[in-house]
Tab-separated table of C-alpha atoms and ligand atoms in Angstrom:
chain	number	residue	atom	x	y	z
A	70	UNK	CA	-15.040	-8.941	16.925
A	71	UNK	CA	-14.684	-6.958	13.698
A	72	UNK	CA	-13.628	-8.680	10.445
A	73	UNK	CA	-10.245	-6.879	10.493
A	74	UNK	CA	-9.593	-8.000	14.075
A	75	UNK	CA	-10.524	-11.554	13.142
A	76	UNK	CA	-8.092	-11.582	10.169
A	77	UNK	CA	-5.409	-9.909	12.265
A	78	UNK	CA	-5.749	-12.335	15.191
A	79	UNK	CA	-5.735	-15.424	12.985
A	80	UNK	CA	-3.125	-14.593	10.339
A	81	UNK	CA	-0.534	-12.320	11.914
A	82	UNK	CA	1.668	-13.305	14.802
A	83	UNK	CA	4.123	-11.580	17.130
A	84	UNK	CA	7.127	-10.546	15.107
A	85	UNK	CA	10.140	-9.249	17.050
A	86	UNK	CA	11.836	-7.833	13.925
A	87	UNK	CA	8.806	-5.787	12.864
A	88	UNK	CA	8.115	-4.738	16.481
A	89	UNK	CA	11.652	-3.351	16.611
A	90	UNK	CA	10.985	-1.352	13.412
A	91	UNK	CA	7.871	0.180	14.970
A	92	UNK	CA	9.741	0.899	18.209
A	93	UNK	CA	12.510	2.706	16.276
A	94	UNK	CA	9.938	4.830	14.401
A	95	UNK	CA	8.405	5.958	17.702
A	96	UNK	CA	11.856	6.461	19.295
A	97	UNK	CA	12.799	8.808	16.436
A	98	UNK	CA	9.645	10.872	16.924
A	99	UNK	CA	8.247	9.831	13.539
A	100	UNK	CA	4.562	9.236	12.848
A	101	UNK	CA	3.913	5.542	12.424
A	102	UNK	CA	2.226	5.256	9.067
A	103	UNK	CA	3.757	1.881	8.232
A	104	UNK	CA	1.474	-0.692	6.630
A	105	UNK	CA	-0.478	-2.768	9.194
A	106	UNK	CA	0.732	-6.349	9.861
A	107	UNK	CA	-1.887	-7.972	7.621
A	108	UNK	CA	-0.792	-5.834	4.652
A	109	UNK	CA	2.842	-6.664	5.483
A	110	UNK	CA	1.929	-10.356	5.365
A	111	UNK	CA	0.086	-9.861	2.066
A	112	UNK	CA	3.138	-8.110	0.552
A	113	UNK	CA	5.393	-11.026	1.554
A	114	UNK	CA	2.918	-13.499	0.053
A	115	UNK	CA	2.460	-11.546	-3.185
A	116	UNK	CA	6.221	-11.316	-3.750
A	117	UNK	CA	6.532	-15.078	-3.112
A	118	UNK	CA	3.578	-16.019	-5.325
A	119	UNK	CA	4.735	-13.764	-8.175
A	120	UNK	CA	8.321	-15.029	-8.042
A	121	UNK	CA	9.515	-11.406	-8.322
A	122	UNK	CA	13.249	-10.749	-8.231
A	123	UNK	CA	13.517	-6.978	-8.619
A	124	UNK	CA	11.246	-4.944	-6.347
A	125	UNK	CA	10.666	-1.196	-6.336
A	126	UNK	CA	9.114	0.511	-3.309
A	127	UNK	CA	7.938	4.142	-3.334
A	128	UNK	CA	7.838	5.359	0.298
A	129	UNK	CA	10.206	3.664	2.775
A	130	UNK	CA	9.493	5.389	6.146
A	131	UNK	CA	11.239	3.128	8.733
A	132	UNK	CA	11.580	0.006	6.610
A	133	UNK	CA	8.536	-1.974	7.798
A	134	UNK	CA	7.129	-2.736	4.341
A	135	UNK	CA	10.706	-3.037	3.041
A	136	UNK	CA	11.389	-5.951	5.410
A	137	UNK	CA	8.068	-7.571	4.452
A	138	UNK	CA	8.840	-7.239	0.729
A	139	UNK	CA	12.385	-8.652	0.996
A	140	UNK	CA	11.070	-11.555	3.088
A	141	UNK	CA	9.112	-12.638	0.019
A	142	UNK	CA	12.238	-12.850	-2.148
A	143	UNK	CA	14.103	-16.119	-2.420
A	144	UNK	CA	17.877	-16.269	-2.131
A	145	UNK	CA	18.163	-13.903	-5.080
A	146	UNK	CA	16.533	-10.563	-5.610
A	147	UNK	CA	16.815	-6.973	-4.540
A	148	UNK	CA	14.722	-4.097	-3.240
A	149	UNK	CA	15.118	-0.562	-4.595
A	150	UNK	CA	13.396	1.845	-2.222
A	151	UNK	CA	12.595	5.531	-2.828
A	152	UNK	CA	12.250	7.897	0.119
A	153	UNK	CA	11.942	11.681	0.309
A	154	UNK	CA	13.819	12.091	3.582
A	155	UNK	CA	17.460	11.118	4.024
A	156	UNK	CA	17.041	10.390	7.770
A	157	UNK	CA	14.013	8.127	7.119
A	158	UNK	CA	15.975	6.178	4.488
A	159	UNK	CA	18.885	5.823	6.953
A	160	UNK	CA	16.564	4.448	9.634
A	161	UNK	CA	14.908	2.125	7.123
A	162	UNK	CA	18.334	0.839	6.064
A	163	UNK	CA	19.387	0.241	9.701
A	164	UNK	CA	16.177	-1.711	10.280
A	165	UNK	CA	16.538	-3.748	7.104
A	166	UNK	CA	20.146	-4.531	8.175
A	167	UNK	CA	18.918	-5.650	11.622
A	168	UNK	CA	16.445	-7.933	9.845
A	169	UNK	CA	19.443	-9.547	8.089
A	170	UNK	CA	18.864	-8.049	4.632
A	171	UNK	CA	21.269	-5.074	4.607
A	172	UNK	CA	22.868	-6.052	1.297
A	173	UNK	CA	19.524	-6.660	-0.435
A	174	UNK	CA	18.383	-3.031	-0.576
A	175	UNK	CA	19.368	0.249	-2.276
A	176	UNK	CA	17.834	3.574	-1.248
A	177	UNK	CA	17.333	6.590	-3.487
A	178	UNK	CA	16.494	9.738	-1.525
A	179	UNK	CA	14.691	12.926	-2.541
A	180	UNK	CA	11.535	13.404	-4.584
A	181	UNK	CA	10.419	10.014	-5.865
A	182	UNK	CA	9.568	11.527	-9.268
A	183	UNK	CA	13.251	12.485	-9.702
A	184	UNK	CA	14.408	9.042	-8.549
A	185	UNK	CA	12.005	7.384	-11.001
A	186	UNK	CA	13.485	9.440	-13.824
A	187	UNK	CA	16.945	8.372	-12.666
A	188	UNK	CA	15.894	4.688	-12.650
A	189	UNK	CA	14.621	5.105	-16.205
A	190	UNK	CA	18.006	6.602	-17.229
A	191	UNK	CA	19.710	3.613	-15.586
A	192	UNK	CA	17.375	1.350	-17.618
A	193	UNK	CA	16.180	-0.413	-14.456
A	194	UNK	CA	13.128	-2.669	-14.728
A	195	UNK	CA	11.062	-4.244	-11.945
A	196	UNK	CA	8.878	-7.314	-11.349
A	197	UNK	CA	7.035	-5.868	-8.353
A	198	UNK	CA	6.289	-2.244	-7.523
A	199	UNK	CA	4.794	-1.104	-4.221
A	200	UNK	CA	3.368	2.435	-4.110
A	201	UNK	CA	2.965	3.897	-0.621
A	202	UNK	CA	3.979	7.581	-0.626
A	203	UNK	CA	2.273	10.981	-1.176
A	204	UNK	CA	-1.264	10.471	-2.468
A	205	UNK	CA	-1.079	13.482	-4.840
A	206	UNK	CA	1.435	11.621	-6.970
A	207	UNK	CA	-0.296	8.224	-7.093
A	208	UNK	CA	-1.405	8.782	-10.740
A	209	UNK	CA	2.177	9.835	-11.645
A	210	UNK	CA	3.625	6.869	-9.756
A	211	UNK	CA	1.296	4.553	-11.652
A	212	UNK	CA	2.404	6.063	-14.973
A	213	UNK	CA	6.056	5.540	-14.013
A	214	UNK	CA	5.381	2.058	-12.657
A	215	UNK	CA	3.912	0.960	-15.995
A	216	UNK	CA	7.040	2.337	-17.753
A	217	UNK	CA	9.454	0.608	-15.373
A	218	UNK	CA	7.582	-2.710	-15.136
A	219	UNK	CA	8.674	-5.951	-16.739
A	220	UNK	CA	5.884	-7.827	-18.556
A	221	UNK	CA	3.873	-9.736	-15.945
A	222	UNK	CA	4.951	-7.414	-13.121
A	223	UNK	CA	2.653	-6.617	-10.208
A	224	UNK	CA	1.906	-3.008	-9.266
A	225	UNK	CA	0.517	-2.736	-5.730
A	226	UNK	CA	-0.831	0.456	-4.162
A	227	UNK	CA	-1.754	1.023	-0.513
A	228	UNK	CA	-4.527	3.221	0.970
A	229	UNK	CA	-6.685	3.134	-2.153
A	230	UNK	CA	-10.034	3.195	-0.326
A	231	UNK	CA	-9.236	6.105	2.017
A	232	UNK	CA	-11.540	4.799	4.733
A	233	UNK	CA	-14.333	4.337	2.153
A	234	UNK	CA	-14.252	7.992	1.052
A	235	UNK	CA	-13.334	7.066	-2.563
A	236	UNK	CA	-16.859	5.767	-3.179
A	237	UNK	CA	-18.659	8.692	-1.518
A	238	UNK	CA	-19.128	11.180	-4.364
A	239	UNK	CA	-20.214	13.889	-1.942
A	240	UNK	CA	-16.735	13.748	-0.392
A	241	UNK	CA	-14.560	16.359	-2.095
A	242	UNK	CA	-10.888	16.344	-1.194
A	243	UNK	CA	-7.844	16.641	-3.447
A	244	UNK	CA	-6.036	13.563	-2.086
A	245	UNK	CA	-9.148	11.395	-2.493
A	246	UNK	CA	-9.547	12.667	-6.065
A	247	UNK	CA	-5.968	11.634	-6.896
A	248	UNK	CA	-6.653	8.167	-5.467
A	249	UNK	CA	-9.903	7.949	-7.476
A	250	UNK	CA	-7.919	8.801	-10.624
A	251	UNK	CA	-5.315	6.135	-9.709
A	252	UNK	CA	-8.031	3.492	-9.175
A	253	UNK	CA	-9.800	4.391	-12.431
A	254	UNK	CA	-6.586	4.123	-14.434
A	255	UNK	CA	-5.855	0.755	-12.801
A	256	UNK	CA	-9.331	-0.462	-13.675
A	257	UNK	CA	-9.424	0.844	-17.261
A	258	UNK	CA	-5.873	0.801	-18.652
A	259	UNK	CA	-5.800	-1.950	-21.306
A	260	UNK	CA	-2.189	-2.770	-20.338
A	261	UNK	CA	-3.337	-3.856	-16.841
A	262	UNK	CA	-5.560	-6.418	-15.163
A	263	UNK	CA	-6.390	-5.239	-11.650
A	264	UNK	CA	-8.482	-5.523	-8.509
A	265	UNK	CA	-8.789	-3.847	-5.093
A	266	UNK	CA	-8.865	-5.932	-1.917
A	267	UNK	CA	-10.751	-4.228	0.935
A	268	UNK	CA	-8.252	-5.099	3.644
A	269	UNK	CA	-6.369	-2.511	5.658
A	270	UNK	CA	-7.206	0.803	3.990
A	271	UNK	CA	-7.629	-0.954	0.642
A	272	UNK	CA	-4.875	-2.479	-1.418
A	273	UNK	CA	-4.851	-2.310	-5.217
A	274	UNK	CA	-3.167	-5.046	-7.233
A	275	UNK	CA	-2.532	-4.578	-10.924
A	276	UNK	CA	-0.727	-6.984	-13.239
A	277	UNK	CA	1.040	-5.678	-16.330
A	278	UNK	CA	-0.095	-7.823	-19.247
A	279	UNK	CA	2.563	-9.708	-21.227
B	138	SAM	C1	3.052	5.797	4.310
B	138	SAM	S1	4.747	6.140	4.485
B	138	SAM	C2	5.513	4.676	3.871
B	138	SAM	C3	5.363	3.514	4.788
B	138	SAM	C4	6.195	2.333	4.366
B	138	SAM	N1	5.845	1.912	3.024
B	138	SAM	C5	5.947	1.187	5.308
B	138	SAM	O1	4.833	0.626	5.275
B	138	SAM	O2	6.869	0.856	6.081
B	138	SAM	C6	5.040	7.272	3.179
B	138	SAM	C7	6.485	7.618	2.986
B	138	SAM	O3	6.585	8.294	1.733
B	138	SAM	C8	7.543	9.319	1.854
B	138	SAM	N2	7.235	10.337	0.841
B	138	SAM	C9	6.251	11.277	0.877
B	138	SAM	N3	6.312	12.047	-0.211
B	138	SAM	C10	7.331	11.593	-0.963
B	138	SAM	C11	7.902	11.981	-2.206
B	138	SAM	N4	7.412	13.018	-2.887
B	138	SAM	N5	8.953	11.288	-2.673
B	138	SAM	C12	9.454	10.222	-1.985
B	138	SAM	N6	8.950	9.816	-0.802
B	138	SAM	C13	7.911	10.488	-0.291
B	138	SAM	C14	7.354	9.825	3.277
B	138	SAM	O4	8.515	10.523	3.717
B	138	SAM	C15	7.062	8.554	4.038
B	138	SAM	O5	8.212	8.002	4.582
């Protein structure tokens, strides 16, 4: 048994709500690029441990990670989720409603960079930011996340190892280069303290210093 299978078998269990989300993604002919169950579980735990109240998600798809993030909130708290495609955001909202959290989420649709500018105009600030959208913009999303973060906030990014390609210097590919730049900024920015966990496709966790 591989390490990932071991972790998966021991720490994730059947989850009818999340299964329904995955079913709806397939039923709508969408590619399932939701986070895997162990990353979903980690997101729930990180939100709980951090005590975050205001969460920002960049990349909603069908609402899988959205449900996992809201599950980590206590009775208070809200998710703001950014999604390029109107129909994906609608599906995500339906799924979050089915999970019992319909009034705990707000979607902004269109280019996330425009939505981030809008959030800045609205003077919104967040305690937890999850980045899981187009890889080309990861460095921009990190820049925005630092601007929109409350002191002590967590900034979490998915797919930061790209199947191990980030550490193979002979591998030249634009998306991998953007992720390398994202990881380097996370590691070196004096405003952050960060680490990457090698689970799933690699998950980066940065904390904004107070
Ligand atoms: C990997 S999926 C997100 C999966 C989701 N976080 C989950 O685990 O359930 C990436 C999502 O980002 C969205 N996306 C891609 N480019 C975007 C952009 N420029 N602005 C906003 N959303 C974007 C895609 O439409 C897609 O739904």
